mmCIF file of N, CA and C in Angstrom:
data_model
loop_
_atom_site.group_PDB
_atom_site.id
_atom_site.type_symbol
_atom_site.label_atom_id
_atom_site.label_comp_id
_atom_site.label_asym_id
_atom_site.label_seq_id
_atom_site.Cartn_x
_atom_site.Cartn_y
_atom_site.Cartn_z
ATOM 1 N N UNK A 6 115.261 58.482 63.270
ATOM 2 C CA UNK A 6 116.693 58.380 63.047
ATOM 3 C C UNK A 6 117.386 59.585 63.675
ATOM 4 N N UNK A 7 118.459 59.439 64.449
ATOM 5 C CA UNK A 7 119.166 60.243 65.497
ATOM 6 C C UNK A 7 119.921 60.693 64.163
ATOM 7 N N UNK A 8 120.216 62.398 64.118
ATOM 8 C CA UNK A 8 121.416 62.862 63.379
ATOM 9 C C UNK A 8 123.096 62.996 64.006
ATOM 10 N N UNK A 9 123.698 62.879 63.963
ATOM 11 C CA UNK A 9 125.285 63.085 64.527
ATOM 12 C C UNK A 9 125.163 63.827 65.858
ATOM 13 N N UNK A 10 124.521 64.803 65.733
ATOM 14 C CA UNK A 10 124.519 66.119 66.586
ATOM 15 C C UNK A 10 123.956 65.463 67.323
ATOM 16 N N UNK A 11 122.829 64.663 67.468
ATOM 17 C CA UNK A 11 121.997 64.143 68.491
ATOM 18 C C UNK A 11 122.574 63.512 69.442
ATOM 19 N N UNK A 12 123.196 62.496 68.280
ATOM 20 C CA UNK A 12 124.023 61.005 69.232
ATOM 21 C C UNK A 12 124.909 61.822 69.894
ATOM 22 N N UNK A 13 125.857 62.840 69.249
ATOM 23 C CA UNK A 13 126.836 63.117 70.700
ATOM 24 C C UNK A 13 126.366 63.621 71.729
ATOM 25 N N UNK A 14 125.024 64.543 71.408
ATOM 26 C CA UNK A 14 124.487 64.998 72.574
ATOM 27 C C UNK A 14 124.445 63.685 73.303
ATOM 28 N N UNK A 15 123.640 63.006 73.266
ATOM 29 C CA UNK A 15 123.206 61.486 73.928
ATOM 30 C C UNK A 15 124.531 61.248 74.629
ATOM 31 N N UNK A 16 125.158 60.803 73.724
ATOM 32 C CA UNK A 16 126.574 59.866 74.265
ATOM 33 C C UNK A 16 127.314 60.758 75.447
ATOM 34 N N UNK A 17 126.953 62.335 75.659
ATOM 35 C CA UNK A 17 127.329 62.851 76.741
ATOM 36 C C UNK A 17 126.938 62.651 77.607
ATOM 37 N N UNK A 18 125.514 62.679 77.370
ATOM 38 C CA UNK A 18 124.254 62.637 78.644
ATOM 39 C C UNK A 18 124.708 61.449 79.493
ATOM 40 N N UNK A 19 124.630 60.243 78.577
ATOM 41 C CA UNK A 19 124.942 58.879 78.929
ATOM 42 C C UNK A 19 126.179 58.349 79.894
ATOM 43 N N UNK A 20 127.425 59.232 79.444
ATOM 44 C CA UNK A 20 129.233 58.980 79.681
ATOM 45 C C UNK A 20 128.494 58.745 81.742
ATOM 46 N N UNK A 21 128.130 59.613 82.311
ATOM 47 C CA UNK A 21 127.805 59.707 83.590
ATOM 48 C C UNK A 21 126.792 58.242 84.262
ATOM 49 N N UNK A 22 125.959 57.587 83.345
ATOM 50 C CA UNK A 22 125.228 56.884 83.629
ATOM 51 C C UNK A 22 125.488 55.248 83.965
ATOM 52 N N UNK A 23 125.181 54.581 84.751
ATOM 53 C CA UNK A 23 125.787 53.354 85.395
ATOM 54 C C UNK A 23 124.722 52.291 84.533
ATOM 55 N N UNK A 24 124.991 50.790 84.054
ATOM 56 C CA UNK A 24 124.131 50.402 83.644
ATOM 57 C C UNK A 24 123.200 49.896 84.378
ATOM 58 N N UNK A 25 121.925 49.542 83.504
ATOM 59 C CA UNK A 25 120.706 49.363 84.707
ATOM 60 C C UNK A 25 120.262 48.136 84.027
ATOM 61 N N UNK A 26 121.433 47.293 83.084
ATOM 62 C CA UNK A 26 120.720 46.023 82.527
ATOM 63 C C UNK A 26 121.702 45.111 82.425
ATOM 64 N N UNK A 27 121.571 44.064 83.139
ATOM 65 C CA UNK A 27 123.077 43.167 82.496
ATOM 66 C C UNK A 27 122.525 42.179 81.682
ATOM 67 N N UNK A 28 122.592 41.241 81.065
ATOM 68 C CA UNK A 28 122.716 40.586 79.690
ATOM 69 C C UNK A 28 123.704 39.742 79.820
ATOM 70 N N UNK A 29 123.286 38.187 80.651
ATOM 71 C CA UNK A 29 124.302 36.970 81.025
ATOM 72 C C UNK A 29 123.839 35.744 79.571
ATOM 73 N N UNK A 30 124.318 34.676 80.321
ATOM 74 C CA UNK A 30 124.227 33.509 79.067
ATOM 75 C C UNK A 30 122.585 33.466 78.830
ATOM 76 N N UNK A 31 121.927 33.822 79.386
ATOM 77 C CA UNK A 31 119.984 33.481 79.075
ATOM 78 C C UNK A 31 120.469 34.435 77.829
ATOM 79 N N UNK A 32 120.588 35.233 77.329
ATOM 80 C CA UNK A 32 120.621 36.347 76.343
ATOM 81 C C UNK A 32 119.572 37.073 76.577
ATOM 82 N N UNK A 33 119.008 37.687 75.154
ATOM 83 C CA UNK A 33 117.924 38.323 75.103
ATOM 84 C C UNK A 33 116.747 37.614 75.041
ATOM 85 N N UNK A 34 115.795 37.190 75.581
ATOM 86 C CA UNK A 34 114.770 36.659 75.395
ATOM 87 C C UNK A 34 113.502 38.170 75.516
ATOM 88 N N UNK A 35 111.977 37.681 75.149
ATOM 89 C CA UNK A 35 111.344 38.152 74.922
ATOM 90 C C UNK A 35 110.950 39.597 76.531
ATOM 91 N N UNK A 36 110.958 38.772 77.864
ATOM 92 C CA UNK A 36 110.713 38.993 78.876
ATOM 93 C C UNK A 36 111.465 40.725 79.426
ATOM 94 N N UNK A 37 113.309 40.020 78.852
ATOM 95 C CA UNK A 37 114.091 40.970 78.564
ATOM 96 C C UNK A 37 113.448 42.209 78.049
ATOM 97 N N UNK A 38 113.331 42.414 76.760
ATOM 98 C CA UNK A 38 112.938 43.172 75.628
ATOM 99 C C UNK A 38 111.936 43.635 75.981
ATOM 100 N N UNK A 39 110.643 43.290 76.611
ATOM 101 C CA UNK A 39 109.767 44.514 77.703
ATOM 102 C C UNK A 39 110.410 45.193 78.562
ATOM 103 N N UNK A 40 111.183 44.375 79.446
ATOM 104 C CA UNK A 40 111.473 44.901 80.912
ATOM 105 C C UNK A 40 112.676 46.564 79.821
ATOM 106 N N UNK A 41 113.150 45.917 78.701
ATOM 107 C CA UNK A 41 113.837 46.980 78.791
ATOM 108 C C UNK A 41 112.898 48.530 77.985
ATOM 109 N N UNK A 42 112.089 47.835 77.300
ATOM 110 C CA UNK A 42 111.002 48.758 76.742
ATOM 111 C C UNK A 42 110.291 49.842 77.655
ATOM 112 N N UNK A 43 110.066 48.895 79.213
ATOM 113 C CA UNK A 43 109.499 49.615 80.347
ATOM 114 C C UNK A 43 110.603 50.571 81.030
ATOM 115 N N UNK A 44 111.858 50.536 80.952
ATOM 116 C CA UNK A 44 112.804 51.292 81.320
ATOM 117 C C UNK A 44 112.834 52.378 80.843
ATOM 118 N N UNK A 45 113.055 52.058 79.159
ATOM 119 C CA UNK A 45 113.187 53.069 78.476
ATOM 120 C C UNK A 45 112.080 54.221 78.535
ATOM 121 N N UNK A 46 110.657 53.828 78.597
ATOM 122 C CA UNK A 46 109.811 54.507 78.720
ATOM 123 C C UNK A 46 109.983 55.338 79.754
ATOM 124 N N UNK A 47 110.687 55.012 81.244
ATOM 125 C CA UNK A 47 110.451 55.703 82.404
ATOM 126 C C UNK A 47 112.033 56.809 82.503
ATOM 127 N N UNK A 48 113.243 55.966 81.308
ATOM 128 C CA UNK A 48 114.456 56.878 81.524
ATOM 129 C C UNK A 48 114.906 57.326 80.302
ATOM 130 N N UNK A 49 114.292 57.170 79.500
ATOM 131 C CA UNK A 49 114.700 57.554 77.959
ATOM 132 C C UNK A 49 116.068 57.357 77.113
ATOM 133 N N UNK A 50 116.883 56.849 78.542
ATOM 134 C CA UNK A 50 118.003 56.697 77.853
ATOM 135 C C UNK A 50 118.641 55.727 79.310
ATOM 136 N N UNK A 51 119.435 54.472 78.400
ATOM 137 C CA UNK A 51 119.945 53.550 79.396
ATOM 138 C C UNK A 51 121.183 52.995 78.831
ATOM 139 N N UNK A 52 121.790 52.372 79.693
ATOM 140 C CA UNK A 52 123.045 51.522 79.170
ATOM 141 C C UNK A 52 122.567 50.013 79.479
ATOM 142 N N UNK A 53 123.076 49.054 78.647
ATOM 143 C CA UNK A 53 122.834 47.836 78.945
ATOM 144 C C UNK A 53 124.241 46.916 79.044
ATOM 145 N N UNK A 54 124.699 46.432 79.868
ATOM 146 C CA UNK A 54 125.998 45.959 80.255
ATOM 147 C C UNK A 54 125.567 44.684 79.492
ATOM 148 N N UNK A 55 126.579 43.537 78.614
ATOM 149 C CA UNK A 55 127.012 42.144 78.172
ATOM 150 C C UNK A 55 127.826 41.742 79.111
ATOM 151 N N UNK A 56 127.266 40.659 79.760
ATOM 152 C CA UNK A 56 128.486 40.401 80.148
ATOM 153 C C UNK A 56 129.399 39.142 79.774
ATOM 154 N N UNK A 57 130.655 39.000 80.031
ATOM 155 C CA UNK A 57 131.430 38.087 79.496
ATOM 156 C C UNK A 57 130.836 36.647 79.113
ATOM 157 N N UNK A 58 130.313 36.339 79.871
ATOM 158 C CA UNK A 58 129.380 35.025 79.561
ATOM 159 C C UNK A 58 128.044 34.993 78.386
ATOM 160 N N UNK A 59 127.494 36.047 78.372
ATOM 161 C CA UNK A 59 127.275 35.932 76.972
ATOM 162 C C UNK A 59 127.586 35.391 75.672
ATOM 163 N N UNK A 60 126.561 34.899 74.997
ATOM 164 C CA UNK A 60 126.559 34.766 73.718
ATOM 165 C C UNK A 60 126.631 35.640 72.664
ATOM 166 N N UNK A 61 126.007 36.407 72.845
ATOM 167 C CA UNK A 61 125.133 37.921 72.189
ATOM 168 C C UNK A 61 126.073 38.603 71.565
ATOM 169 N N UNK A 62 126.152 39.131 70.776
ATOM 170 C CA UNK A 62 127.010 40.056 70.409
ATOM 171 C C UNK A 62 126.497 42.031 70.583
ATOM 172 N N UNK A 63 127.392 42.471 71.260
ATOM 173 C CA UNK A 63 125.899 43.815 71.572
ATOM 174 C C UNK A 63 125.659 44.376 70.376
ATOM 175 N N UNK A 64 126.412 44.715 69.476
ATOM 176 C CA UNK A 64 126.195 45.118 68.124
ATOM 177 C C UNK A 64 125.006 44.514 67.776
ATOM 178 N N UNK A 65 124.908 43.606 67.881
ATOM 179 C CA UNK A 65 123.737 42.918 67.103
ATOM 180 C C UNK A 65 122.562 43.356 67.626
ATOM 181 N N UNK A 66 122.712 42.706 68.952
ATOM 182 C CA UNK A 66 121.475 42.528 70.104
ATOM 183 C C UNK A 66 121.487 43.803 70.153
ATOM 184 N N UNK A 67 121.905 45.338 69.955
ATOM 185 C CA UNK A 67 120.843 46.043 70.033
ATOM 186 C C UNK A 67 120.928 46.806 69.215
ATOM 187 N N UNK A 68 121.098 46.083 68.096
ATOM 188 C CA UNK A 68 119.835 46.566 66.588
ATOM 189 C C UNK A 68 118.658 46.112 66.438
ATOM 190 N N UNK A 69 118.821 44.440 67.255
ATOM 191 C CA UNK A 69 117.260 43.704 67.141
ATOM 192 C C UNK A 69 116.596 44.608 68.095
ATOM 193 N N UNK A 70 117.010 44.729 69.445
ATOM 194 C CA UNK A 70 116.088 45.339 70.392
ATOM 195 C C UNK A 70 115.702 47.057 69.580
ATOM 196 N N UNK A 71 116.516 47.327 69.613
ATOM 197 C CA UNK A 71 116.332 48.881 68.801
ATOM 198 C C UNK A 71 114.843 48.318 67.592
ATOM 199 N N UNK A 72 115.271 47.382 67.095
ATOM 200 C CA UNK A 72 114.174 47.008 65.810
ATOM 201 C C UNK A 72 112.633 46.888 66.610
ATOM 202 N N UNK A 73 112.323 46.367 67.397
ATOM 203 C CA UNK A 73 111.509 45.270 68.057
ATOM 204 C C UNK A 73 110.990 46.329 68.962
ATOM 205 N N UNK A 74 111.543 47.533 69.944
ATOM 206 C CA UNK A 74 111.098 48.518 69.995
ATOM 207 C C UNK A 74 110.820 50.049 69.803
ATOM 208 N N UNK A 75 111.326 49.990 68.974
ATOM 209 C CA UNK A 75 111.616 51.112 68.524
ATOM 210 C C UNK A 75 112.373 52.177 68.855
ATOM 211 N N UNK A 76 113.623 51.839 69.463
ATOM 212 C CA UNK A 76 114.545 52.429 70.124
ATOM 213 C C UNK A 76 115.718 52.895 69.016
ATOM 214 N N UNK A 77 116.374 53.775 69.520
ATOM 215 C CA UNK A 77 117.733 53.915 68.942
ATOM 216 C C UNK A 77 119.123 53.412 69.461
ATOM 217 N N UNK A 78 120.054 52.879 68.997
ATOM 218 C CA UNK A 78 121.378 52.594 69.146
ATOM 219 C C UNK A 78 122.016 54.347 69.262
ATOM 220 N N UNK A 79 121.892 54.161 70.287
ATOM 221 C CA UNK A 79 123.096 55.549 70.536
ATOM 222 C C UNK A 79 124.693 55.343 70.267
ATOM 223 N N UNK A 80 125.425 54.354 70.786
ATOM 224 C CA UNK A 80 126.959 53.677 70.917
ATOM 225 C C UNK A 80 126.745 52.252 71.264
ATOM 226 N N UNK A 81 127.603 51.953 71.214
ATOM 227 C CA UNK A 81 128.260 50.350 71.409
ATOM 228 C C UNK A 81 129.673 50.318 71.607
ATOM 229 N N UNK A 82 130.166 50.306 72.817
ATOM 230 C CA UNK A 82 131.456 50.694 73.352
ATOM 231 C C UNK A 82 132.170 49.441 74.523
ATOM 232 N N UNK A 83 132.515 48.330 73.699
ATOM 233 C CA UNK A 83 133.277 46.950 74.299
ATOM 234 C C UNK A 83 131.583 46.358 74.417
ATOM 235 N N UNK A 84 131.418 46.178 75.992
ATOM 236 C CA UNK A 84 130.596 45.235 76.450
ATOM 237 C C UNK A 84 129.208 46.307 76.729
ATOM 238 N N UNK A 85 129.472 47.315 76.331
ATOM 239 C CA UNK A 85 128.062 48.166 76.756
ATOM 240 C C UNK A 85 127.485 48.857 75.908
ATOM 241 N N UNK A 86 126.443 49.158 75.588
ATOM 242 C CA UNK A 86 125.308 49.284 74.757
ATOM 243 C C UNK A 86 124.398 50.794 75.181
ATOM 244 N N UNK A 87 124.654 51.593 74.335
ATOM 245 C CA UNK A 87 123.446 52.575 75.318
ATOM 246 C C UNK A 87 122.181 52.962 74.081
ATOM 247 N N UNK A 88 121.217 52.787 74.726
ATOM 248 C CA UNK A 88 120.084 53.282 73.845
ATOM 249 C C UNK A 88 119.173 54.405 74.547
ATOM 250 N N UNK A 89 118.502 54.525 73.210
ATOM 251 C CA UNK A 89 117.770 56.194 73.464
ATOM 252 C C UNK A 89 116.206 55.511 72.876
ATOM 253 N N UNK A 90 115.384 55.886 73.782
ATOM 254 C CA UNK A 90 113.748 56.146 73.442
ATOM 255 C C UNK A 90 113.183 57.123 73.947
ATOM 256 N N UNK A 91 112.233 58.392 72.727
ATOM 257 C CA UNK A 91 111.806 59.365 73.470
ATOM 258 C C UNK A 91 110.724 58.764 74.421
ATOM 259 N N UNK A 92 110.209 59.257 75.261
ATOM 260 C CA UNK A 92 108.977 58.545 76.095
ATOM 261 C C UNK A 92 108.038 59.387 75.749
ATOM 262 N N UNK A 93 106.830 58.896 75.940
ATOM 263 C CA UNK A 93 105.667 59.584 75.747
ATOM 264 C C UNK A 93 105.079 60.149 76.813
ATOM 265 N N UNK A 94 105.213 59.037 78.157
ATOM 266 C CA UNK A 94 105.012 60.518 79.367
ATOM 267 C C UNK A 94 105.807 60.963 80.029
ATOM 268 N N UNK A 95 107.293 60.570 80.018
ATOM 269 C CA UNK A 95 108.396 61.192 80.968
ATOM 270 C C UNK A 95 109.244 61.548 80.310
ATOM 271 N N UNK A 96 108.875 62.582 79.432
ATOM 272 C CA UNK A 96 109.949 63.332 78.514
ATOM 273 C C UNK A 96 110.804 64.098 78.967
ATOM 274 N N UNK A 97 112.103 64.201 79.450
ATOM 275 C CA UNK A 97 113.132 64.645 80.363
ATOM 276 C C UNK A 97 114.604 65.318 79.382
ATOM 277 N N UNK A 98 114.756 64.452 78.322
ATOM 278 C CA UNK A 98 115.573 64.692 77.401
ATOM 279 C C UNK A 98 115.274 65.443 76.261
ATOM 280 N N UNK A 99 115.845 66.772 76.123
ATOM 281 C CA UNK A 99 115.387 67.680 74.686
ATOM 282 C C UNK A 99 116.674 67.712 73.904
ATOM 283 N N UNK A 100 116.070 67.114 73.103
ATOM 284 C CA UNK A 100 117.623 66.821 71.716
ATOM 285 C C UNK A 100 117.752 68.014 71.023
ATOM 286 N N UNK A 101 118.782 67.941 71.132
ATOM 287 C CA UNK A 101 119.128 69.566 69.561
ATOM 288 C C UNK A 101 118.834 69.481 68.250
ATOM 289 N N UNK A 102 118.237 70.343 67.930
ATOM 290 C CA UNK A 102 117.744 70.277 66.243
ATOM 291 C C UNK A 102 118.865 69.881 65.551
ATOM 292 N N UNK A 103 118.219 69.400 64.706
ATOM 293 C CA UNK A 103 118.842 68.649 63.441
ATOM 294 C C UNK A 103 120.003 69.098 62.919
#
């Protein structure tokens, strides 16, 4: 669980970052939810764009994905989504203590 201090750190890191996932009418399916697991592992931190044609609601869709991999919900800001996973071999991001 990210403390306050964390997420804004994050949500700074992030403000600069372009998304690297869009999310059309297929939604989230399973295929998704690796490919983004494998991201996260290699960038620790991503944005995931909804786009208008969607079903999904991002609020939702990424609490499940957050659930399913063990990621964090950093923000949810209109149609974009950014999450945080530490990685285990490309650790790049050092969060501020608690």
């Amino acid at each position: 669980m990210l403390t306050s201090k964390q997420k804004k750190f994050l949500k700074k890191e992030a403000h600069h970052l372009k998304p690297v996932f869009q999310i059309g009418k297929s939604g989230l399916h399973h295929t998704v939810i690796e490919e983004l697991n494998a991201v996260l592992e290699a960038r620790e931190l991503i944005k995931v764009n909804f786009l208008q044609n969607t079903l999904e609601d991002p609020k939702e869709a990424g609490e499940q994905v957050a659930e399913k991999i063990g990621a964090e919900v950093v923000q949810v800001i209109g149609n974009v989504l950014v999450l945080y996973k530490e990685s285990e071999n490309n650790k790049t991001i050092e969060l501020p203590r608690a």
